[in-house]
Short mmCIF file of the C-alpha atoms (twelve columns), coordinates in Angstrom:
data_MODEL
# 
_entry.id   MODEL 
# 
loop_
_atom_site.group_PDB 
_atom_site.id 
_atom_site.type_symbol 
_atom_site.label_atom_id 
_atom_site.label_alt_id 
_atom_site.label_comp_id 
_atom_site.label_asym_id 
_atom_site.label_seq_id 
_atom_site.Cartn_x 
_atom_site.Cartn_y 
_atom_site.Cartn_z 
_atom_site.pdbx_PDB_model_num 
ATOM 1   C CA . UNK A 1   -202.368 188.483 -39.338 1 
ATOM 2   C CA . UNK A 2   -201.015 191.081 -41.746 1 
ATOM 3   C CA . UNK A 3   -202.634 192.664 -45.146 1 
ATOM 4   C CA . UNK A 4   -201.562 190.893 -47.943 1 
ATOM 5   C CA . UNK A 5   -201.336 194.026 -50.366 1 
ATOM 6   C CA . UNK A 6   -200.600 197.434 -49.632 1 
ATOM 7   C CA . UNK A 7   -202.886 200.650 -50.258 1 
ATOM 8   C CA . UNK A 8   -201.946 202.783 -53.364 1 
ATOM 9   C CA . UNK A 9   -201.948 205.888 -51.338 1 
ATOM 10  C CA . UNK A 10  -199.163 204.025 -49.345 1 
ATOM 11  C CA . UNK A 11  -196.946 203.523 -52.716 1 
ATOM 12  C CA . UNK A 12  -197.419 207.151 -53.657 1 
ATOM 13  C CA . UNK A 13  -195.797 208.295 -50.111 1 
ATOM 14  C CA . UNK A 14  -192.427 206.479 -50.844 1 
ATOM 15  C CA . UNK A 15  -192.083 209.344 -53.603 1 
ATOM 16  C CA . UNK A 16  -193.415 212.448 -51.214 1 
ATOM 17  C CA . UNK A 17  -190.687 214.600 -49.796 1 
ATOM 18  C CA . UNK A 18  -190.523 214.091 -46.143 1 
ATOM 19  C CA . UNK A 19  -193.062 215.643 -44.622 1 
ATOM 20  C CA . UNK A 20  -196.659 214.554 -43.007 1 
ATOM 21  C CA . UNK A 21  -200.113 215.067 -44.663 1 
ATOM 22  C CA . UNK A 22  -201.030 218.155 -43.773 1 
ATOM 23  C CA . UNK A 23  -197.584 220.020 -45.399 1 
ATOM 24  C CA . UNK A 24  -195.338 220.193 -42.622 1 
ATOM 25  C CA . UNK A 25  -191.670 218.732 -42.405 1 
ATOM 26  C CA . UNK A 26  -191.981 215.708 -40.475 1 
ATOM 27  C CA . UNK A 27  -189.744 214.951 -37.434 1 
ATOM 28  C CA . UNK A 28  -186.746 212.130 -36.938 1 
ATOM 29  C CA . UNK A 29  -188.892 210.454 -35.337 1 
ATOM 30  C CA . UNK A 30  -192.269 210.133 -37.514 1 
ATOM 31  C CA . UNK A 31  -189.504 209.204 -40.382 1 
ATOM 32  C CA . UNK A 32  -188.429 206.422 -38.252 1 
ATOM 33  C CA . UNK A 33  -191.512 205.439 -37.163 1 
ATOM 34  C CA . UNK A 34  -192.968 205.200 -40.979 1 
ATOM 35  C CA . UNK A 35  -189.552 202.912 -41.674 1 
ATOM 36  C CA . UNK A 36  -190.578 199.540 -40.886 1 
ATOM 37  C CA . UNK A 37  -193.460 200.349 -43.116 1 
ATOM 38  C CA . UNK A 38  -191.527 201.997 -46.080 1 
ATOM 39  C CA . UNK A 39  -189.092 198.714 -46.248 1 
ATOM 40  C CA . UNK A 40  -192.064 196.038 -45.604 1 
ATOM 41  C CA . UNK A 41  -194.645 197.577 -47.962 1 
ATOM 42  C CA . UNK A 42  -197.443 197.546 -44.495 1 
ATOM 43  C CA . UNK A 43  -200.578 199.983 -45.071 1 
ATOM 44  C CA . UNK A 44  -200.430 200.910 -41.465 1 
ATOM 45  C CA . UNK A 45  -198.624 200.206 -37.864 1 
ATOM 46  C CA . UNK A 46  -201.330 197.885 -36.992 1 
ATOM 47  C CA . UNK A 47  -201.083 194.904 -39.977 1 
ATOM 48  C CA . UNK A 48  -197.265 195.104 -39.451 1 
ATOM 49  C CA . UNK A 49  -197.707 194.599 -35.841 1 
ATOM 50  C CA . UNK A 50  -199.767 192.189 -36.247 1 
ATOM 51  C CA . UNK A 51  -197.298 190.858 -38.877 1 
ATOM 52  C CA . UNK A 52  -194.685 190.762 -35.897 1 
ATOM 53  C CA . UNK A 53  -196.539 189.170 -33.729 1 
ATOM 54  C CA . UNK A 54  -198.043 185.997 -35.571 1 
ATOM 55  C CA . UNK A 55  -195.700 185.320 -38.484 1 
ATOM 56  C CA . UNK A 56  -192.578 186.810 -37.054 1 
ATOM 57  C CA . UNK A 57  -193.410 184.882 -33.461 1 
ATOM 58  C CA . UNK A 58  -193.878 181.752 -35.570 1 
ATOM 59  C CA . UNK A 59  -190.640 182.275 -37.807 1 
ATOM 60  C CA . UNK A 60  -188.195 183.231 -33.980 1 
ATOM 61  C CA . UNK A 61  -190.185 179.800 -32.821 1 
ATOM 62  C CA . UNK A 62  -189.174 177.565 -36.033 1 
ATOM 63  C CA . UNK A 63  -185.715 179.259 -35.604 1 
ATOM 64  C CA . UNK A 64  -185.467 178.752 -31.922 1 
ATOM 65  C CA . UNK A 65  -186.457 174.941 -32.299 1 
ATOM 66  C CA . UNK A 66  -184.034 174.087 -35.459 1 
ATOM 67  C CA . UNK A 67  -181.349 175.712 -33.929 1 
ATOM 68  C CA . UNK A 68  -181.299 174.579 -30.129 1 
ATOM 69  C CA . UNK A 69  -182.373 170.993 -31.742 1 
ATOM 70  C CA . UNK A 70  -178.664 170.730 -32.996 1 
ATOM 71  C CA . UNK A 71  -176.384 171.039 -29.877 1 
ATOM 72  C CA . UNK A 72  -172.807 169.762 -31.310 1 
ATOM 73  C CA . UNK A 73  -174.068 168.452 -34.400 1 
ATOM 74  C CA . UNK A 74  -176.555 165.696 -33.044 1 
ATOM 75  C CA . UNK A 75  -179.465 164.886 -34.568 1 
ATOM 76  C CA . UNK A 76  -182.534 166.487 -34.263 1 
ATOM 77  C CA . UNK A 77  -184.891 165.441 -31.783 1 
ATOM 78  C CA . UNK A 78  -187.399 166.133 -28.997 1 
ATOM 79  C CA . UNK A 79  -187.819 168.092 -26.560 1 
ATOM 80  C CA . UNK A 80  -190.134 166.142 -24.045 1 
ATOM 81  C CA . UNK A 81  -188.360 162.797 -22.453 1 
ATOM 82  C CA . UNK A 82  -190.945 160.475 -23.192 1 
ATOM 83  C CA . UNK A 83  -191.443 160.278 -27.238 1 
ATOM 84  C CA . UNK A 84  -187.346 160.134 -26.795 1 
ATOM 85  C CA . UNK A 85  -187.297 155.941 -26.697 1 
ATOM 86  C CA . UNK A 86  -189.644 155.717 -29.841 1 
ATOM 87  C CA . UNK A 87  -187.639 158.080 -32.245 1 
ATOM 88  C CA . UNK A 88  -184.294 157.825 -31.477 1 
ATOM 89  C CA . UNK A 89  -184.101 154.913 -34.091 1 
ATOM 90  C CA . UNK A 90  -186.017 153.114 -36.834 1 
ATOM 91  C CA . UNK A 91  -188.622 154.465 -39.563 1 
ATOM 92  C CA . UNK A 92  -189.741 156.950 -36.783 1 
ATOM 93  C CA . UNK A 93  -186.673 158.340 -36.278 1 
ATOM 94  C CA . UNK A 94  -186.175 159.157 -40.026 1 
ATOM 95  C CA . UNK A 95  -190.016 160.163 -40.136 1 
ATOM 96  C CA . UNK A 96  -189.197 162.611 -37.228 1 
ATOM 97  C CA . UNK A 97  -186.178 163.872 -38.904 1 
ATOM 98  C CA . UNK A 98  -187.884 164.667 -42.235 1 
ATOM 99  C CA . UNK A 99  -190.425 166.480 -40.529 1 
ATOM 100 C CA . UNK A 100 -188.968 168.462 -38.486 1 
ATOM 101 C CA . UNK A 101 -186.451 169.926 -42.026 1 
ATOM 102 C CA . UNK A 102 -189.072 170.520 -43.904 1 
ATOM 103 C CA . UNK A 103 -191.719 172.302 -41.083 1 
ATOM 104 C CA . UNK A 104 -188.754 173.972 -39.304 1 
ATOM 105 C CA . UNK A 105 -187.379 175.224 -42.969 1 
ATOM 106 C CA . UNK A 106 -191.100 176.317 -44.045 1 
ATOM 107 C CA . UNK A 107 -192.032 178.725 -40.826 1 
ATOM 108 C CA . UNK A 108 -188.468 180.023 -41.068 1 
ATOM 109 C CA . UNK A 109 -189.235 181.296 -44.681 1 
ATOM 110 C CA . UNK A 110 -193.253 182.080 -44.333 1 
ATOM 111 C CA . UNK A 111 -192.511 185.638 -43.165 1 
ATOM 112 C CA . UNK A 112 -191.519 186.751 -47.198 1 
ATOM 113 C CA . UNK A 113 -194.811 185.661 -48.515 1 
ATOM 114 C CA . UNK A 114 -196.130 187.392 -45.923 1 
ATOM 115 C CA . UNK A 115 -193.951 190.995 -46.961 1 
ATOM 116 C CA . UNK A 116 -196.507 193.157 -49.301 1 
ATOM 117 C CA . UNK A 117 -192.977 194.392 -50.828 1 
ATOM 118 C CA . UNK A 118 -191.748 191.118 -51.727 1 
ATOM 119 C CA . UNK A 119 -195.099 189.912 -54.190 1 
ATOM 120 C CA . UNK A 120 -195.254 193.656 -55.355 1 
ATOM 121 C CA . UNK A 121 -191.248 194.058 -56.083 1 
ATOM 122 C CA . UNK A 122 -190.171 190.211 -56.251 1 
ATOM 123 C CA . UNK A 123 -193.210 188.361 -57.680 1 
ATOM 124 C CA . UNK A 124 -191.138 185.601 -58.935 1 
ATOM 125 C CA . UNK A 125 -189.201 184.959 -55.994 1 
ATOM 126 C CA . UNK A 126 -192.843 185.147 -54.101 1 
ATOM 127 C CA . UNK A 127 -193.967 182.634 -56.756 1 
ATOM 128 C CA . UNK A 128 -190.888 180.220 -56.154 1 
ATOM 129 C CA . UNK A 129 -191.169 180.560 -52.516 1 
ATOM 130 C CA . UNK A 130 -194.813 179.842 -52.402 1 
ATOM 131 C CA . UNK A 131 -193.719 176.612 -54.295 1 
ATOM 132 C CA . UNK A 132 -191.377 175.873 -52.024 1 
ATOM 133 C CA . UNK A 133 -193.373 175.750 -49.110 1 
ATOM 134 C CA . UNK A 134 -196.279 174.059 -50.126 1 
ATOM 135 C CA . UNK A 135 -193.759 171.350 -51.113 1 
ATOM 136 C CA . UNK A 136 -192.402 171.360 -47.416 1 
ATOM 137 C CA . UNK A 137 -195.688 171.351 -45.704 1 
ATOM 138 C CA . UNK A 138 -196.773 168.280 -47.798 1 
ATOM 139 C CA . UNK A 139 -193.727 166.413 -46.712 1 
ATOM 140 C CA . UNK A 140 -194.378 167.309 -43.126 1 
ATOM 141 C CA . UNK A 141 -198.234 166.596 -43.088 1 
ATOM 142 C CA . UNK A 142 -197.381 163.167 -44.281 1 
ATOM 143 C CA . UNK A 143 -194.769 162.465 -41.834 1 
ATOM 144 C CA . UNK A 144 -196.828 163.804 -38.944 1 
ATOM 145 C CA . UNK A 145 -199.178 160.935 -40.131 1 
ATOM 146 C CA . UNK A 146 -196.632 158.544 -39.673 1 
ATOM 147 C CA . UNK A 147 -195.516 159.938 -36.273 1 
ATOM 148 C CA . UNK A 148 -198.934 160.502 -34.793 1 
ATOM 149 C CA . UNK A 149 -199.229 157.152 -33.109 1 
ATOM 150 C CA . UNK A 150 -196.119 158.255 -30.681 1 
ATOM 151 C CA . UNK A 151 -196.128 161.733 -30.553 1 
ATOM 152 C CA . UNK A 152 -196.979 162.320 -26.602 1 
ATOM 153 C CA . UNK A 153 -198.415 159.117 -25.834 1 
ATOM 154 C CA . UNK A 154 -200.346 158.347 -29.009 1 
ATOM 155 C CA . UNK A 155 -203.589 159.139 -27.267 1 
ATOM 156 C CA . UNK A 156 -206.615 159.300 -29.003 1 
ATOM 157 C CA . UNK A 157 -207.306 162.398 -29.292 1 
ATOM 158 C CA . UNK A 158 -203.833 163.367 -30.404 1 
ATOM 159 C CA . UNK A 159 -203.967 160.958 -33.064 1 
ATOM 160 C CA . UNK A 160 -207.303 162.627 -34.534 1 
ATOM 161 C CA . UNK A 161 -205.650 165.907 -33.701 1 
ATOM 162 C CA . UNK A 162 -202.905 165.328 -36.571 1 
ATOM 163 C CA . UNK A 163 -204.792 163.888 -38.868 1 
ATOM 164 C CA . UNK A 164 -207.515 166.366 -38.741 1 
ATOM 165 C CA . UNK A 165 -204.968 169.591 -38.652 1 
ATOM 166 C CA . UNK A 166 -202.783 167.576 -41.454 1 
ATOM 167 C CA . UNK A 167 -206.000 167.037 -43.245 1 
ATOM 168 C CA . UNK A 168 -207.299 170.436 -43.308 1 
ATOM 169 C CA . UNK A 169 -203.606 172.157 -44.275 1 
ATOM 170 C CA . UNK A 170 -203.526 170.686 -47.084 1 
ATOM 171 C CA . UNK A 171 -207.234 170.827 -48.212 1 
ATOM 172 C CA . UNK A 172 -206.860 174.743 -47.750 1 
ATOM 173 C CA . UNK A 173 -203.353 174.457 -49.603 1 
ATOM 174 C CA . UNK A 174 -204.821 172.838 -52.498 1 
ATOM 175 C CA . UNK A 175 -207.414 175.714 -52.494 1 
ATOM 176 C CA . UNK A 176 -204.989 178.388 -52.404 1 
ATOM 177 C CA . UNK A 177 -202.962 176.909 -55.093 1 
ATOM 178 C CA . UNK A 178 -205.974 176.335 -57.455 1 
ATOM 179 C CA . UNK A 179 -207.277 179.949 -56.645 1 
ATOM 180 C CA . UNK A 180 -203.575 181.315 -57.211 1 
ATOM 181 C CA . UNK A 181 -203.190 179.054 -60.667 1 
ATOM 182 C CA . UNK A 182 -207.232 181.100 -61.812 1 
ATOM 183 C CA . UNK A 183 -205.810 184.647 -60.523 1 
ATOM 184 C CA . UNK A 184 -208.213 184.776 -58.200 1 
ATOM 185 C CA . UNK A 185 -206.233 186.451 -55.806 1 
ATOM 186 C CA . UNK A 186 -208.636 187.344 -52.915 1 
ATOM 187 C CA . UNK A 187 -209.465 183.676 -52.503 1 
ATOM 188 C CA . UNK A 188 -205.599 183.009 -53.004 1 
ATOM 189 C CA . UNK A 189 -204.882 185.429 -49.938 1 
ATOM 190 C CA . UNK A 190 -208.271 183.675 -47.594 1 
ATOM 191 C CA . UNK A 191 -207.045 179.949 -48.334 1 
ATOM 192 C CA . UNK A 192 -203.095 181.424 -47.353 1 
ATOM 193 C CA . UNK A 193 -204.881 182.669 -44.097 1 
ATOM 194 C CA . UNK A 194 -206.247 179.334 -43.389 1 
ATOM 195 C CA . UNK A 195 -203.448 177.147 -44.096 1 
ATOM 196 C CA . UNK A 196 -200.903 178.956 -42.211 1 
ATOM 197 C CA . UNK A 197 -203.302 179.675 -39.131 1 
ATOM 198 C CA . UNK A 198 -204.351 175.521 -39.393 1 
ATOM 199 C CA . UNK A 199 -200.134 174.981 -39.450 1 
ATOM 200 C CA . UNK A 200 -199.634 177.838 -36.866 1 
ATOM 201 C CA . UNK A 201 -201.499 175.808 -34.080 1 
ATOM 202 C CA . UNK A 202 -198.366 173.893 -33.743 1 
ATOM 203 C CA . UNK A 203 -197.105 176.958 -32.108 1 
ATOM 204 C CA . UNK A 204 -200.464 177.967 -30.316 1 
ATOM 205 C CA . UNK A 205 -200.543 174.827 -28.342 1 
ATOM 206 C CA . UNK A 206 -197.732 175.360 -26.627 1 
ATOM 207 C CA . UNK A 207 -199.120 177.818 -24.823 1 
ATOM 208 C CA . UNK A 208 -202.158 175.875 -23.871 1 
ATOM 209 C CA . UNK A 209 -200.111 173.461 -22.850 1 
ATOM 210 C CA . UNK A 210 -198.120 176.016 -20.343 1 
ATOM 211 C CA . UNK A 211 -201.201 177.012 -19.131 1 
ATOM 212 C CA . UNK A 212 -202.875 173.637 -18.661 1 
ATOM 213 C CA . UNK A 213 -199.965 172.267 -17.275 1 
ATOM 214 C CA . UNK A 214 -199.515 174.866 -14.852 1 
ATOM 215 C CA . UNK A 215 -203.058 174.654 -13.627 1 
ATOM 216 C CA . UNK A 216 -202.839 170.821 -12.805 1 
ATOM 217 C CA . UNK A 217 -199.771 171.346 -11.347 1 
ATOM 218 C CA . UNK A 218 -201.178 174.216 -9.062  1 
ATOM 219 C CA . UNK A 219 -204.940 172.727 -8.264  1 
ATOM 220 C CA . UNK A 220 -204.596 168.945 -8.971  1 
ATOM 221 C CA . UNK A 221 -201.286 167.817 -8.506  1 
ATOM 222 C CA . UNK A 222 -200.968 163.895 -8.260  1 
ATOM 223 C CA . UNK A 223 -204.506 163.447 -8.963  1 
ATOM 224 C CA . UNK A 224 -203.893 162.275 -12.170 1 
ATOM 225 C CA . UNK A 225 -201.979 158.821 -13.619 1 
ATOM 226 C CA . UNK A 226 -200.376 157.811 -16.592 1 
ATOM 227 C CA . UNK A 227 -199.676 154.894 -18.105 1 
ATOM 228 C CA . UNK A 228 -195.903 154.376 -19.677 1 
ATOM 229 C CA . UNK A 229 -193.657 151.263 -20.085 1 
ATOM 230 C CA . UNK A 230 -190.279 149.913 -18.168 1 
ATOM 231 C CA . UNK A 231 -188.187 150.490 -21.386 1 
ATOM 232 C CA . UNK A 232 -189.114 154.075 -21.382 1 
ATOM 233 C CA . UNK A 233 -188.538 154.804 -18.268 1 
ATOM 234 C CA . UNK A 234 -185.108 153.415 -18.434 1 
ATOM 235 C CA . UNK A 235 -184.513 155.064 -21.524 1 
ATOM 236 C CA . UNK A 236 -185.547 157.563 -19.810 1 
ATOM 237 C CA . UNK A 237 -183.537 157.748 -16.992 1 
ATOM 238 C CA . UNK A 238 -180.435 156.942 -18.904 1 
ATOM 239 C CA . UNK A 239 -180.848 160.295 -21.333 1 
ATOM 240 C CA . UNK A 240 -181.823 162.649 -19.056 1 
ATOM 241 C CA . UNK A 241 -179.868 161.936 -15.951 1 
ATOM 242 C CA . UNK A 242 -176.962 159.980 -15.460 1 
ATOM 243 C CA . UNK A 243 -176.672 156.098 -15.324 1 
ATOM 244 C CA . UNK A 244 -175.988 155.693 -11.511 1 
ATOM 245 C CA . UNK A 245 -179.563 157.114 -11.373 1 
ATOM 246 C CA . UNK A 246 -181.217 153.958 -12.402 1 
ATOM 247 C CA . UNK A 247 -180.738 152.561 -9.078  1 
ATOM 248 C CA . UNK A 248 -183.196 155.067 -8.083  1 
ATOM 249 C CA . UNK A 249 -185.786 154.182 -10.822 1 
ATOM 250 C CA . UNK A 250 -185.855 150.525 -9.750  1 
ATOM 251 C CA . UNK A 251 -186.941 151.545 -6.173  1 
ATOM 252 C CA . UNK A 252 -189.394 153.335 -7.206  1 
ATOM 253 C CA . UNK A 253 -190.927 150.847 -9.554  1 
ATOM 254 C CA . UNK A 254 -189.977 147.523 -8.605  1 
ATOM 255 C CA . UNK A 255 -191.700 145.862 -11.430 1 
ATOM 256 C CA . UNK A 256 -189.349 146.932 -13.768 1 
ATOM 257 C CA . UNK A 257 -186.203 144.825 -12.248 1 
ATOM 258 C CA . UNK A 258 -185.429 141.678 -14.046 1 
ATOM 259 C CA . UNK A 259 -184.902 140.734 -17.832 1 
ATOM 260 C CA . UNK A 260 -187.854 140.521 -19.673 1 
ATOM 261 C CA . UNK A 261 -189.485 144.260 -19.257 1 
ATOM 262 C CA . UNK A 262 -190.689 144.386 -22.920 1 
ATOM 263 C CA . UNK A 263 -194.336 145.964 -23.736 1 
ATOM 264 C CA . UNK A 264 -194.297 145.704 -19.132 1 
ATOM 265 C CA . UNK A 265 -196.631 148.984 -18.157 1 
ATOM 266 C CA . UNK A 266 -196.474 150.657 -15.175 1 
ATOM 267 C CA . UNK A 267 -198.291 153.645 -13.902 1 
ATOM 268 C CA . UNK A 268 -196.763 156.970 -13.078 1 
ATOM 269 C CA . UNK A 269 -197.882 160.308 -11.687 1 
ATOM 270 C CA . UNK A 270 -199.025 163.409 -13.548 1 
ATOM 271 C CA . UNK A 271 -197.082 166.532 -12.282 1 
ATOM 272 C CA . UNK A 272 -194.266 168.812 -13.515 1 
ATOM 273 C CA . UNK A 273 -191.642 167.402 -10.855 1 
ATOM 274 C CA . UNK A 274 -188.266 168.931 -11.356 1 
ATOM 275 C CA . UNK A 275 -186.859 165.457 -10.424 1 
ATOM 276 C CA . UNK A 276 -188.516 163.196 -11.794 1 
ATOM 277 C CA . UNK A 277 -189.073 162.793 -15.959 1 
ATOM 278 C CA . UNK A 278 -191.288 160.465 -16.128 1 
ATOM 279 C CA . UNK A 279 -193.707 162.719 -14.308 1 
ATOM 280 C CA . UNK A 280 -193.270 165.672 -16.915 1 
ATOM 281 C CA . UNK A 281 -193.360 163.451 -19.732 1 
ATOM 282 C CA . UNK A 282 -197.077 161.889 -18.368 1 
ATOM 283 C CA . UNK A 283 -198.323 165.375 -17.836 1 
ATOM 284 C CA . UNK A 284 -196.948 166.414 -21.615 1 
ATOM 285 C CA . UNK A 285 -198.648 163.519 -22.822 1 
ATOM 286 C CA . UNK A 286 -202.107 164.292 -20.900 1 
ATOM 287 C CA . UNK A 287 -201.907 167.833 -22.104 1 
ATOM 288 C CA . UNK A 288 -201.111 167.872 -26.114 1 
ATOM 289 C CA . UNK A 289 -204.020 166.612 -27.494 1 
ATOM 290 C CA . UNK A 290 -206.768 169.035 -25.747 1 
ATOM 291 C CA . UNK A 291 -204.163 171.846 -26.204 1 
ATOM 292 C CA . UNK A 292 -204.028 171.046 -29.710 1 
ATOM 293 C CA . UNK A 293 -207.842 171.507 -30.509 1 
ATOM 294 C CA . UNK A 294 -207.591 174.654 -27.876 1 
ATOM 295 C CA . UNK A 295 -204.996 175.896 -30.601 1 
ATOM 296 C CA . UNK A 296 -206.607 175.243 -33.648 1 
ATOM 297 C CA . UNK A 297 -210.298 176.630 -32.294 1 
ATOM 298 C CA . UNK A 298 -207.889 179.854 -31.292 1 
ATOM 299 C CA . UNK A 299 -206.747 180.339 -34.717 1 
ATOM 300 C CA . UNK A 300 -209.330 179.647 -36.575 1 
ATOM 301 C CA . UNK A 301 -211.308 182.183 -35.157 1 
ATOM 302 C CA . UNK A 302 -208.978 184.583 -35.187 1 
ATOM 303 C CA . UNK A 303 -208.245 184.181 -38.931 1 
ATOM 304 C CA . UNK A 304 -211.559 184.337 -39.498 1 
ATOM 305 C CA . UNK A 305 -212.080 187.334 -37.951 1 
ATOM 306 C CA . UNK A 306 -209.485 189.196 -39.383 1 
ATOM 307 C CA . UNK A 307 -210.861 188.090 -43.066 1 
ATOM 308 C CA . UNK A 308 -213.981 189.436 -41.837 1 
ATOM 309 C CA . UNK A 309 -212.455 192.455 -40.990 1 
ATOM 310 C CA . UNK A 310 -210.412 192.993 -43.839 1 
ATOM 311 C CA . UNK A 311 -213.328 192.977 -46.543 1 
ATOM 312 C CA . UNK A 312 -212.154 196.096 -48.106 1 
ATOM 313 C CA . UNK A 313 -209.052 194.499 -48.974 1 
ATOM 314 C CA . UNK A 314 -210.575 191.936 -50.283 1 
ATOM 315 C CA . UNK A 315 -213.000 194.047 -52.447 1 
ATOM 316 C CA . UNK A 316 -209.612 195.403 -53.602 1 
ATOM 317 C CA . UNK A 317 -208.110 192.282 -54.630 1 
ATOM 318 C CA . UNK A 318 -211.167 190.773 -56.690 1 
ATOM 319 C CA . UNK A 319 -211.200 193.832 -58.506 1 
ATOM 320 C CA . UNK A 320 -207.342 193.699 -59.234 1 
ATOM 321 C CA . UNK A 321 -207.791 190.033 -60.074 1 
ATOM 322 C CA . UNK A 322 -210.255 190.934 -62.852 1 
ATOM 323 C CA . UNK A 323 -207.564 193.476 -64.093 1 
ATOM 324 C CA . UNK A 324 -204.625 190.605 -64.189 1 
ATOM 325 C CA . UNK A 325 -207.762 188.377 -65.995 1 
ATOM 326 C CA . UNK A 326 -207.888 190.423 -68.637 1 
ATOM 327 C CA . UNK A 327 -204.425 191.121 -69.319 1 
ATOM 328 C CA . UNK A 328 -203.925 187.589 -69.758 1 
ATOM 329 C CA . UNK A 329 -207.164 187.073 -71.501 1 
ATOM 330 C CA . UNK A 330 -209.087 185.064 -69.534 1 
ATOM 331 C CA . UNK A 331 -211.812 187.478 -68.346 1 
ATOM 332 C CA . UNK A 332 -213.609 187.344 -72.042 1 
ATOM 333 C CA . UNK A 333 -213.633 183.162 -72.764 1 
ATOM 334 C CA . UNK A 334 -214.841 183.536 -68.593 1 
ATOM 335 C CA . UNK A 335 -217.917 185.445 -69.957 1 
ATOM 336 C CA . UNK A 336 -218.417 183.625 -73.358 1 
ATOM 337 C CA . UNK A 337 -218.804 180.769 -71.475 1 
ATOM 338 C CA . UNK A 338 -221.085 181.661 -68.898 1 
ATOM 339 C CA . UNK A 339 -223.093 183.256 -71.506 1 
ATOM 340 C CA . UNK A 340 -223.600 180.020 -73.433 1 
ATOM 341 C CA . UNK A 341 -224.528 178.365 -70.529 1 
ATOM 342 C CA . UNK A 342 -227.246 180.581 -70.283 1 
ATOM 343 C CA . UNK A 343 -228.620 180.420 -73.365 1 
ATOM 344 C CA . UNK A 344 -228.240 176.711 -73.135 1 
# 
């Protein structure tokens, strides 16, 4: 994850003439290489890579989804086959709709609160954006509530998997906000960390569930069964493939010819069959839920570490947060009051 502030000797060298630190005229291409840092406000190559490659991966991912979600205008939906038949009408489908504008929206915009230049140039459009998302990811947190019992099955361990990572967001939201609203900024940048890399598992898991998939698929294939219902797989059937197809789903499941099919379960193999839907959308459903704790292990560690590895920034920050205390005079009645507790 990137540094949240830039290093002071960094802001001095936008003033330098062009040239390197020991004196001598830099080349084209040192000047370009230093540009990406110059315009973003990075200390070094390293945080803005890393900047590229978790909050700019995210934001091309959020893009990617809102984007190829609208295909002539439809509504937004999707992309597995199976959750298809729950959300494509009804509270869900609004719940789905809501959540997927306001989580889509958010990872689009986190890369500017992530841009050292941005809170050091544009602090109040930092502030208002900051706002802004912790609005959206409230609205999708509580929709992802309401759409856990269908997401990919509704399996157990899904369902505990979005209330937990829903749970925890917005815990560590609440704790950046509260340390941002006290000026404590180092504890404003940690609880950032955590509630974008809790949010960010969204994106891990997806490739947990490539790899997952692809290892069933490879070692196990048509080992494992699901369980899905007649009106799916009709549903099914009639969105993904055309309707003379149906012919072929009622030879392969029998039981779901006749007029009464509703709430009638069937079982259905686990594999990524390039024919079959109801296959991939089993092996999606198998898949989320472990992937999901897979991704939100992944990233908590990782953010972790890289807090842990970043103490001199932090050192940095509590000592400018003093500074901003005192301009605003909050460091004194801070003292005054610890003091009479102690005499107390």
């Amino acid at each position: 994850m990137p540094s949240f502030e830039s290093s002071p000797s960094q802001q001095k060298s936008h003033d330098m003439p062009p040239s390197n630190r020991k004196g001598q005229p830099t080349t084209f291409r040192s000047q370009l290489c230093r540009a990406p840092l110059k315009y973003t406000g990075f200390a070094s190559p390293l945080t803005f890579l890393l900047f590229l490659s978790t909050v700019g991966v995210f934001a091309i991912f959020c893009t990617f989804n809102l984007f190829s979600s609208l295909p002539d205008g439809h509504p937004i939906k999707p992309n597995p086959p199976g959750p298809l038949y729950w959300f494509h009408r009804g509270v869900l489908k609004v719940a789905m709709q809501v959540h997927l504008w306001s989580v889509l929206p958010a990872g689009i915009l986190l890369p500017l609160q992530f841009l050292p230049i941005m809170r050091r140039k544009y602090m109040r459009l930092h502030i208002f954006s900051g706002r802004l998302l912790l609005i959206l990811l409230i609205i999708g947190n509580i929709t992802a509530l309401k759409m856990g019992s269908r997401s990919f099955g509704g399996s157990i361990e899904t369902r505990v998997w979005i209330v937990f990572v829903a749970s925890l967001s917005s815990f560590s939201l609440f704790k950046a906000w509260v340390s941002a609203r006290s000026l404590n900024i180092d504890d404003h940048r940690a609880w950032i960390f955590r509630t974008w890399g809790v949010a960010g598992s969204i994106f891990t898991l997806r490739i947990f569930m490539t790899l997952i998939a692809f290892s069933i698929h490879k070692f196990t294939s048509n080992i494992y069964t699901g369980i899905t219902t007649c009106d799916e797989l009709i549903f099914m059937y009639r969105s993904v493939r055309n309707s003379t197809s149906v012919a072929s789903l009622y030879e392969r499941f029998p039981g779901c010819m006749g007029q009464e099919l509703e709430g009638r379960k069937v079982m259905v193999h686990v594999n990524l069959s390039k024919w079959y839907p109801e296959e991939r959308a089993a092996m999606m459903n198998m898949v989320f839920g472990v992937s999901g704790w897979c991704a939100l292990v992944a990233n908590a560690v990782a953010v972790e570490w890289y807090l842990n590895s970043t103490r001199k920034g932090n050192e940095r920050l509590r000592k400018a947060s003093v500074v901003r205390k005192r301009e605003k005079g909050l460091e004194p009645r801070l003292k005054s009051e610890n003091s009479g507790r102690g005499e107390t």
